[in-house]
Short mmCIF file of C-alpha atoms and ligand atoms in Angstrom, two decimals:
data_model
loop_
_atom_site.label_atom_id
_atom_site.label_comp_id
_atom_site.label_asym_id
_atom_site.label_seq_id
_atom_site.Cartn_x
_atom_site.Cartn_y
_atom_site.Cartn_z
CA UNK A 25 74.73 9.69 32.62
CA UNK A 26 75.10 13.10 31.01
CA UNK A 27 74.10 13.50 27.40
CA UNK A 28 76.86 14.64 25.10
CA UNK A 29 76.11 17.86 23.14
CA UNK A 30 77.78 19.34 20.10
CA UNK A 31 77.11 23.03 19.24
CA UNK A 32 76.92 24.10 15.61
CA UNK A 33 77.71 27.77 15.23
CA UNK A 34 80.11 29.25 17.79
CA UNK A 35 79.03 32.89 17.64
CA UNK A 36 77.21 34.85 20.33
CA UNK A 37 74.52 32.28 21.11
CA UNK A 38 76.63 29.19 20.35
CA UNK A 39 79.12 30.54 22.97
CA UNK A 40 76.28 30.96 25.43
CA UNK A 41 75.18 27.39 24.85
CA UNK A 42 78.72 26.07 25.24
CA UNK A 43 79.07 27.89 28.56
CA UNK A 44 75.67 26.64 29.79
CA UNK A 45 76.60 23.09 28.77
CA UNK A 46 79.97 23.30 30.55
CA UNK A 47 78.15 24.29 33.72
CA UNK A 48 75.34 21.81 33.36
CA UNK A 49 74.45 18.87 35.59
CA UNK A 50 72.76 16.90 32.76
CA UNK A 51 74.77 17.53 29.59
CA UNK A 52 78.45 17.61 28.66
CA UNK A 53 80.13 19.49 25.80
CA UNK A 54 81.47 17.26 23.01
CA UNK A 55 82.68 20.28 21.06
CA UNK A 56 81.67 22.93 18.60
CA UNK A 57 81.80 23.58 14.89
CA UNK A 58 81.69 26.91 13.13
CA UNK A 59 81.98 27.53 9.38
CA UNK A 60 84.35 30.40 10.25
CA UNK A 61 87.77 28.89 11.13
CA UNK A 62 88.58 31.89 13.43
CA UNK A 63 85.65 30.85 15.67
CA UNK A 64 86.92 27.29 15.85
CA UNK A 65 90.33 28.59 16.81
CA UNK A 66 88.73 30.67 19.45
CA UNK A 67 87.00 27.57 20.86
CA UNK A 68 90.28 25.65 20.89
CA UNK A 69 92.02 28.59 22.72
CA UNK A 70 89.35 28.16 25.38
CA UNK A 71 90.01 24.46 25.76
CA UNK A 72 86.94 23.37 23.72
CA UNK A 73 87.19 20.77 21.02
CA UNK A 74 86.51 22.14 17.52
CA UNK A 75 85.18 19.75 14.91
CA UNK A 76 86.43 20.13 11.30
CA UNK A 77 82.94 19.92 9.84
CA UNK A 78 79.31 19.32 10.57
CA UNK A 79 79.80 15.90 9.00
CA UNK A 80 82.42 15.08 11.56
CA UNK A 81 79.91 15.84 14.34
CA UNK A 82 77.22 13.73 12.68
CA UNK A 83 79.63 10.79 12.42
CA UNK A 84 80.73 11.06 16.08
CA UNK A 85 78.81 8.27 17.81
CA UNK A 86 79.44 9.84 21.23
CA UNK A 87 77.25 12.89 20.33
CA UNK A 88 73.65 12.56 21.53
CA UNK A 89 72.34 16.08 20.92
CA UNK A 90 73.13 18.82 18.34
CA UNK A 91 72.44 22.41 19.21
CA UNK A 92 71.83 24.53 16.10
CA UNK A 93 73.03 28.10 16.82
CA UNK A 94 73.61 29.40 13.29
CA UNK A 95 71.85 32.23 11.43
CA UNK A 96 68.13 31.60 10.94
CA UNK A 97 68.17 30.47 7.33
CA UNK A 98 70.36 27.44 8.06
CA UNK A 99 68.36 25.97 10.95
CA UNK A 100 66.37 23.64 8.67
CA UNK A 101 69.20 21.88 6.83
CA UNK A 102 71.40 21.40 9.95
CA UNK A 103 68.38 20.16 11.99
CA UNK A 104 67.35 17.64 9.31
CA UNK A 105 70.90 16.40 8.73
CA UNK A 106 71.37 15.94 12.49
CA UNK A 107 68.21 13.95 13.02
CA UNK A 108 68.89 11.81 9.98
CA UNK A 109 72.34 11.04 11.54
CA UNK A 110 70.60 9.87 14.76
CA UNK A 111 71.04 13.03 16.82
CA UNK A 112 68.39 14.76 18.89
CA UNK A 113 68.13 18.46 18.10
CA UNK A 114 67.86 21.68 20.06
CA UNK A 115 67.34 24.40 17.49
CA UNK A 116 67.71 28.08 18.20
CA UNK A 117 64.80 30.38 17.72
CA UNK A 118 63.14 31.17 15.30
CA UNK A 119 62.46 27.48 15.05
CA UNK A 120 62.16 27.84 11.24
CA UNK A 121 61.27 30.59 8.85
CA UNK A 122 57.89 29.20 7.81
CA UNK A 123 55.31 26.69 9.07
CA UNK A 124 55.90 24.57 5.93
CA UNK A 125 59.64 24.33 6.85
CA UNK A 126 58.73 23.34 10.40
CA UNK A 127 56.35 20.66 9.18
CA UNK A 128 59.16 19.23 7.07
CA UNK A 129 61.46 19.12 10.07
CA UNK A 130 58.82 17.53 12.32
CA UNK A 131 58.21 14.87 9.68
CA UNK A 132 61.90 13.99 9.88
CA UNK A 133 61.71 13.91 13.68
CA UNK A 134 58.78 11.46 13.50
CA UNK A 135 60.52 9.35 10.77
CA UNK A 136 63.83 9.11 12.65
CA UNK A 137 62.46 9.00 16.16
CA UNK A 138 64.86 11.79 17.11
CA UNK A 139 63.47 14.53 19.33
CA UNK A 140 63.38 18.06 18.04
CA UNK A 141 62.80 21.22 20.14
CA UNK A 142 63.34 24.95 20.01
CA UNK A 143 65.24 26.94 22.52
CA UNK A 144 62.54 29.31 23.83
CA UNK A 145 64.77 30.31 26.74
CA UNK A 146 62.82 33.52 27.45
CA UNK A 147 60.18 31.40 29.10
CA UNK A 148 62.60 31.61 32.07
CA UNK A 149 62.78 35.43 32.12
CA UNK A 150 61.65 36.62 35.51
CA UNK A 151 59.62 39.57 34.10
CA UNK A 152 57.63 37.16 31.99
CA UNK A 153 57.24 34.71 34.93
CA UNK A 154 55.99 37.55 37.14
CA UNK A 155 53.34 38.49 34.57
CA UNK A 156 52.44 34.84 34.10
CA UNK A 157 51.87 34.34 37.81
CA UNK A 158 49.73 37.52 38.07
CA UNK A 159 47.52 36.43 35.18
CA UNK A 160 47.23 32.77 36.18
CA UNK A 161 46.44 33.61 39.81
CA UNK A 162 43.20 35.15 38.44
CA UNK A 163 42.79 37.74 41.23
CA UNK A 164 42.76 40.61 38.74
CA UNK A 165 39.87 38.98 36.81
CA UNK A 166 39.33 38.68 33.12
CA UNK A 167 42.25 40.03 31.01
CA UNK A 168 41.28 42.90 28.78
CA UNK A 169 44.68 43.55 27.27
CA UNK A 170 48.32 42.51 27.78
CA UNK A 171 51.00 44.71 26.32
CA UNK A 172 54.55 43.36 25.93
CA UNK A 173 57.37 45.59 24.71
CA UNK A 174 61.08 45.56 24.24
CA UNK A 175 62.78 48.76 23.20
CA UNK A 176 66.35 49.59 22.32
CA UNK A 177 68.00 52.57 20.68
CA UNK A 178 70.94 51.22 18.66
CA UNK A 179 69.09 50.12 15.57
CA UNK A 180 69.07 46.49 14.38
CA UNK A 181 72.48 44.78 14.72
CA UNK A 182 74.62 45.26 11.63
CA UNK A 183 75.20 41.51 11.18
CA UNK A 184 73.05 38.94 9.31
CA UNK A 185 70.07 40.11 11.33
CA UNK A 186 69.75 43.04 8.94
CA UNK A 187 69.58 40.81 5.85
CA UNK A 188 66.53 39.03 4.46
CA UNK A 189 68.39 36.10 2.97
CA UNK A 190 69.55 34.98 6.45
CA UNK A 191 66.07 35.35 7.98
CA UNK A 192 66.85 38.73 9.58
CA UNK A 193 64.47 41.27 11.04
CA UNK A 194 63.09 41.87 14.48
CA UNK A 195 59.92 39.80 14.03
CA UNK A 196 62.08 36.67 13.70
CA UNK A 197 64.65 37.87 16.24
CA UNK A 198 62.93 39.34 19.34
CA UNK A 199 59.35 39.10 18.10
CA UNK A 200 59.32 35.28 18.19
CA UNK A 201 60.30 35.36 21.92
CA UNK A 202 57.50 37.80 22.77
CA UNK A 203 54.92 35.91 20.70
CA UNK A 204 55.90 32.68 22.36
CA UNK A 205 55.56 34.32 25.76
CA UNK A 206 52.13 35.73 24.92
CA UNK A 207 50.95 32.24 23.87
CA UNK A 208 52.06 31.10 27.33
CA UNK A 209 50.43 34.05 29.05
CA UNK A 210 47.00 33.50 27.47
CA UNK A 211 46.45 29.71 27.38
CA UNK A 212 43.06 28.72 26.21
CA UNK A 213 42.46 31.99 24.33
CA UNK A 214 41.56 31.38 20.69
CA UNK A 215 43.19 33.82 18.30
CA UNK A 216 40.80 35.39 15.79
CA UNK A 217 42.54 38.30 14.11
CA UNK A 218 46.11 39.61 13.60
CA UNK A 219 47.21 43.05 12.63
CA UNK A 220 50.90 44.14 12.29
CA UNK A 221 52.81 47.18 11.14
CA UNK A 222 56.56 47.25 10.73
CA UNK A 223 59.16 49.93 11.11
CA UNK A 224 62.22 50.70 8.99
CA UNK A 225 64.19 53.24 10.99
CA UNK A 226 67.74 52.17 10.37
CA UNK A 227 67.31 49.29 7.98
CA UNK A 228 65.18 49.07 4.82
CA UNK A 229 65.69 45.42 3.95
CA UNK A 230 63.98 43.83 6.99
CA UNK A 231 61.78 45.17 9.76
CA UNK A 232 63.86 46.77 12.53
CA UNK A 233 60.76 47.10 14.72
CA UNK A 234 57.06 46.25 14.63
CA UNK A 235 53.71 46.62 16.39
CA UNK A 236 51.59 43.52 16.47
CA UNK A 237 47.99 43.35 17.62
CA UNK A 238 46.37 39.97 18.48
CA UNK A 239 42.62 39.83 18.86
CA UNK A 240 41.08 36.81 20.59
CA UNK A 241 37.57 35.40 20.28
CA UNK A 242 36.87 36.32 23.94
CA UNK A 243 37.49 39.98 23.30
CA UNK A 244 40.88 39.95 24.99
CA UNK A 245 43.64 41.60 22.98
CA UNK A 246 47.44 41.49 23.14
CA UNK A 247 49.91 44.13 21.95
CA UNK A 248 53.46 43.07 21.13
CA UNK A 249 56.02 45.68 20.16
CA UNK A 250 59.71 45.73 19.41
CA UNK A 251 61.58 48.95 18.73
CA UNK A 252 65.24 49.53 18.03
CA UNK A 253 65.14 53.36 17.82
CA UNK A 254 63.48 54.18 21.12
CA UNK A 255 65.58 56.34 23.38
CA UNK A 256 63.02 56.10 26.14
CA UNK A 257 61.82 52.54 26.58
CA UNK A 258 58.12 51.91 27.23
CA UNK A 259 57.29 49.51 30.14
CA UNK A 260 58.22 45.86 29.55
CA UNK A 261 54.72 44.61 30.45
CA UNK A 262 51.36 46.28 31.13
CA UNK A 263 48.28 44.28 32.09
CA UNK A 264 44.77 45.68 32.00
CA UNK A 265 42.22 43.44 33.71
CA UNK A 266 38.63 43.79 34.95
CA UNK A 267 39.71 44.01 38.60
CA UNK A 268 43.07 45.70 38.39
CA UNK A 269 46.20 46.54 36.52
CA UNK A 270 49.82 45.41 36.64
CA UNK A 271 52.99 47.05 35.40
CA UNK A 272 56.52 45.77 34.97
CA UNK A 273 58.67 48.71 34.01
CA UNK A 274 61.91 46.85 33.32
CA UNK A 275 63.35 43.29 33.32
CA UNK A 276 65.01 43.82 36.69
CA UNK A 277 62.12 45.48 38.46
CA UNK A 278 59.34 44.04 40.59
CA UNK A 279 55.79 44.01 39.20
CA UNK A 280 53.55 46.71 40.58
CA UNK A 281 49.94 45.64 41.02
CA UNK A 282 46.82 47.72 41.69
CA UNK A 283 43.84 45.57 42.77
CA UNK A 284 40.38 47.13 42.80
CA UNK A 285 38.69 45.89 46.02
CA UNK A 286 35.63 48.19 45.81
CA UNK A 287 34.29 49.50 42.51
CA UNK A 288 32.12 52.29 44.04
CA UNK A 289 33.83 55.38 45.49
CA UNK A 290 32.24 57.77 48.00
CA UNK A 291 34.42 60.66 46.99
CA UNK A 292 36.78 61.34 44.13
CA UNK A 293 39.50 63.93 44.47
CA UNK A 294 39.64 65.63 41.10
CA UNK A 295 42.91 66.22 39.34
CA UNK A 296 43.61 69.74 38.26
CA UNK A 297 44.82 70.01 34.64
CA UNK A 298 45.67 73.15 32.69
CA UNK A 299 42.34 73.04 30.90
CA UNK A 300 40.18 72.19 33.86
CA UNK A 301 39.58 69.40 36.38
CA UNK A 302 38.90 65.71 35.79
CA UNK A 303 37.42 63.12 38.08
CA UNK A 304 37.17 60.44 35.37
CA UNK A 305 40.91 60.20 35.02
CA UNK A 306 41.87 60.85 38.65
CA UNK A 307 43.78 58.11 40.46
CA UNK A 308 41.94 55.99 43.04
CA UNK A 309 42.59 56.14 46.77
CA UNK A 310 43.51 53.30 49.16
CA UNK A 311 39.90 52.86 50.21
CA UNK A 312 38.97 51.28 46.86
CA UNK A 313 42.30 49.89 45.68
CA UNK A 314 45.23 47.90 47.17
CA UNK A 315 48.60 48.75 45.68
CA UNK A 316 51.45 46.24 46.12
CA UNK A 317 54.53 44.71 44.49
CA UNK A 318 55.18 41.03 43.86
CA UNK A 319 58.51 39.47 44.48
CA UNK A 320 60.76 38.60 41.52
CA UNK A 321 60.14 34.89 40.84
CA UNK A 322 62.92 32.32 41.01
CA UNK A 323 64.12 30.98 37.67
CA UNK A 324 66.80 28.70 36.35
CA UNK A 325 67.25 28.57 32.63
CA UNK A 326 69.23 25.28 32.97
CA UNK A 327 65.76 23.68 33.41
CA UNK A 328 65.50 23.88 29.60
CA UNK A 329 68.28 21.33 29.20
CA UNK A 330 67.11 19.34 32.22
CA UNK A 331 63.69 18.93 30.65
CA UNK A 332 65.02 18.08 27.21
CA UNK A 333 67.30 15.38 28.62
CA UNK A 334 64.34 13.82 30.49
CA UNK A 335 62.30 14.03 27.28
CA UNK A 336 65.05 12.21 25.43
CA UNK A 337 64.97 9.52 28.16
CA UNK A 338 61.14 9.35 27.90
CA UNK A 339 60.66 10.51 31.50
CA UNK A 340 58.95 13.84 30.82
CA UNK A 341 57.19 15.43 27.83
CA UNK A 342 59.21 18.23 26.28
CA UNK A 343 58.32 21.66 27.64
CA UNK A 344 58.35 23.46 24.29
CA UNK A 345 55.85 21.50 22.30
CA UNK A 346 55.55 21.21 18.51
CA UNK A 347 51.97 22.59 18.74
CA UNK A 348 53.30 25.73 20.47
CA UNK A 349 56.13 26.18 17.97
CA UNK A 350 53.63 25.79 15.09
CA UNK A 351 51.18 28.30 16.64
CA UNK A 352 53.95 30.80 17.25
CA UNK A 353 55.25 30.50 13.69
CA UNK A 354 51.68 30.71 12.29
CA UNK A 355 51.30 34.04 14.13
CA UNK A 356 54.56 35.23 12.59
CA UNK A 357 53.28 34.30 9.12
CA UNK A 358 50.00 36.07 9.78
CA UNK A 359 51.97 39.15 10.94
CA UNK A 360 53.97 39.20 7.66
CA UNK A 361 50.76 38.77 5.67
CA UNK A 362 49.14 41.66 7.52
CA UNK A 363 52.19 43.88 6.84
CA UNK A 364 52.14 42.95 3.10
CA UNK A 365 48.42 43.55 2.71
CA UNK A 366 48.18 46.46 5.10
CA UNK A 367 45.13 44.97 6.75
CA UNK A 368 43.75 42.80 9.52
CA UNK A 369 44.18 39.07 8.85
CA UNK A 370 41.66 36.44 9.92
CA UNK A 371 43.61 33.84 11.86
CA UNK A 372 42.88 30.22 11.05
P1 NAD B 410 76.24 35.03 15.39
O1 NAD B 410 76.40 35.71 14.08
O2 NAD B 410 76.89 35.64 16.61
O3 NAD B 410 76.78 33.54 15.29
C1 NAD B 410 76.42 32.68 14.27
C2 NAD B 410 77.61 31.80 14.04
O4 NAD B 410 77.19 30.80 13.12
C3 NAD B 410 78.78 32.53 13.32
O5 NAD B 410 79.94 32.35 14.09
C4 NAD B 410 78.88 31.91 11.95
O6 NAD B 410 80.19 31.86 11.47
C5 NAD B 410 78.29 30.54 12.22
N1 NAD B 410 77.72 29.85 11.02
C6 NAD B 410 77.02 30.38 10.02
N2 NAD B 410 76.60 29.45 9.20
C7 NAD B 410 77.07 28.30 9.65
C8 NAD B 410 76.99 26.89 9.23
N3 NAD B 410 76.36 26.57 8.12
N4 NAD B 410 77.64 25.95 9.98
C9 NAD B 410 78.33 26.29 11.08
N5 NAD B 410 78.45 27.55 11.52
C10 NAD B 410 77.81 28.57 10.88
O7 NAD B 410 74.72 34.87 15.64
P2 NAD B 410 74.01 34.54 17.03
O8 NAD B 410 73.58 35.82 17.69
O9 NAD B 410 74.85 33.61 17.79
O10 NAD B 410 72.67 33.84 16.52
C11 NAD B 410 72.68 32.50 16.15
C12 NAD B 410 71.31 31.88 16.34
O11 NAD B 410 70.96 31.99 17.72
C13 NAD B 410 70.20 32.62 15.61
O12 NAD B 410 69.20 31.74 15.10
C14 NAD B 410 69.59 33.56 16.58
O13 NAD B 410 68.24 33.85 16.38
C15 NAD B 410 69.72 32.67 17.89
N6 NAD B 410 69.79 33.45 19.12
C16 NAD B 410 69.03 33.10 20.11
C17 NAD B 410 69.03 33.79 21.31
C18 NAD B 410 68.15 33.33 22.42
O14 NAD B 410 68.07 34.07 23.48
N7 NAD B 410 67.49 32.22 22.31
C19 NAD B 410 69.91 34.85 21.48
C20 NAD B 410 70.76 35.21 20.39
C21 NAD B 410 70.65 34.50 19.20
#
């Protein structure tokens, strides 16, 4: 039988959840609740039940799962109240604002026996899945560096995302997705050092962009970058490995791979530059490298709900684990510390 879900917060993302749930094969929509009456009226106009308060949802015995889709600063109180009322919780990202908050929430999950997870839906993005399959296949050899970027040009949204008290800023907003993806891309790598710089291009209260460097014990590095004032976007992913490189220019594009099949070259055709010729930086020919594209992977973001429902029924472990959420949030904390101190942080 389908699990019944109530969505708290019927804004952009709450609306997305409601639509996903309405189309789902494993969950049904009990209704929504938003603190703003206009949003509840909007829900009703769309034929969706609107609860009068969070309390009303918590007292509704037919509700199995609460989705928390409110601004970031309210995730903790709504998650805790929901689990204490006997509801499982799917919390939007960022899971919490600090590791200490997350530990508090996880303690309530353990105490009540209610499951808690975070909606890391960008694990189903096909650009990420393509990069994941290239790295995990291992053909390109040891990873030297992975670069992951998302660039826009409209500044940070003018809503609560621009305000500190609501947990605004791009590190919490897009950063948390890209950090979570990087943890998935480099499993088994032990993080040693973190360095981060932030940008304030259109907003001075919170970061509206950042550049984050992760340095692992093995020597592998990762670069994560969000920009909101970039009129030309840098590629979405770039991979530098010992036996090749891969590039994903855009979310919709196929990954381009260059695989080095022979290191030694008989002849190198130099490139003419204005100041002279270079062989060092000249591209390779097809005798030593294979150049190919990989197909866009298949993906179904509904699998997030399918997995969570199975986890609630004790059939499958939940895909987004507490250890992963804790690691991702610890990296966020180290990034903020690095920004505040202007230096590289040892990661513990
Ligand atoms: P939004 O401003 O569009 O919507 C938030 C809604 O929550 C508003 O309608 C607001 O009135 C309501 N609200 C605020 N406090 C409330 C409370 N205490 N109780 C009930 N309702 C309350 O914001 P959004 O873009 O929908 O973001 C909401 C959450 O979803 C954030 O945590 C954000 O990070 C996350 N999000 C996730 C993704 C993703 O891809 N996973 C995408 C967008 C947003």
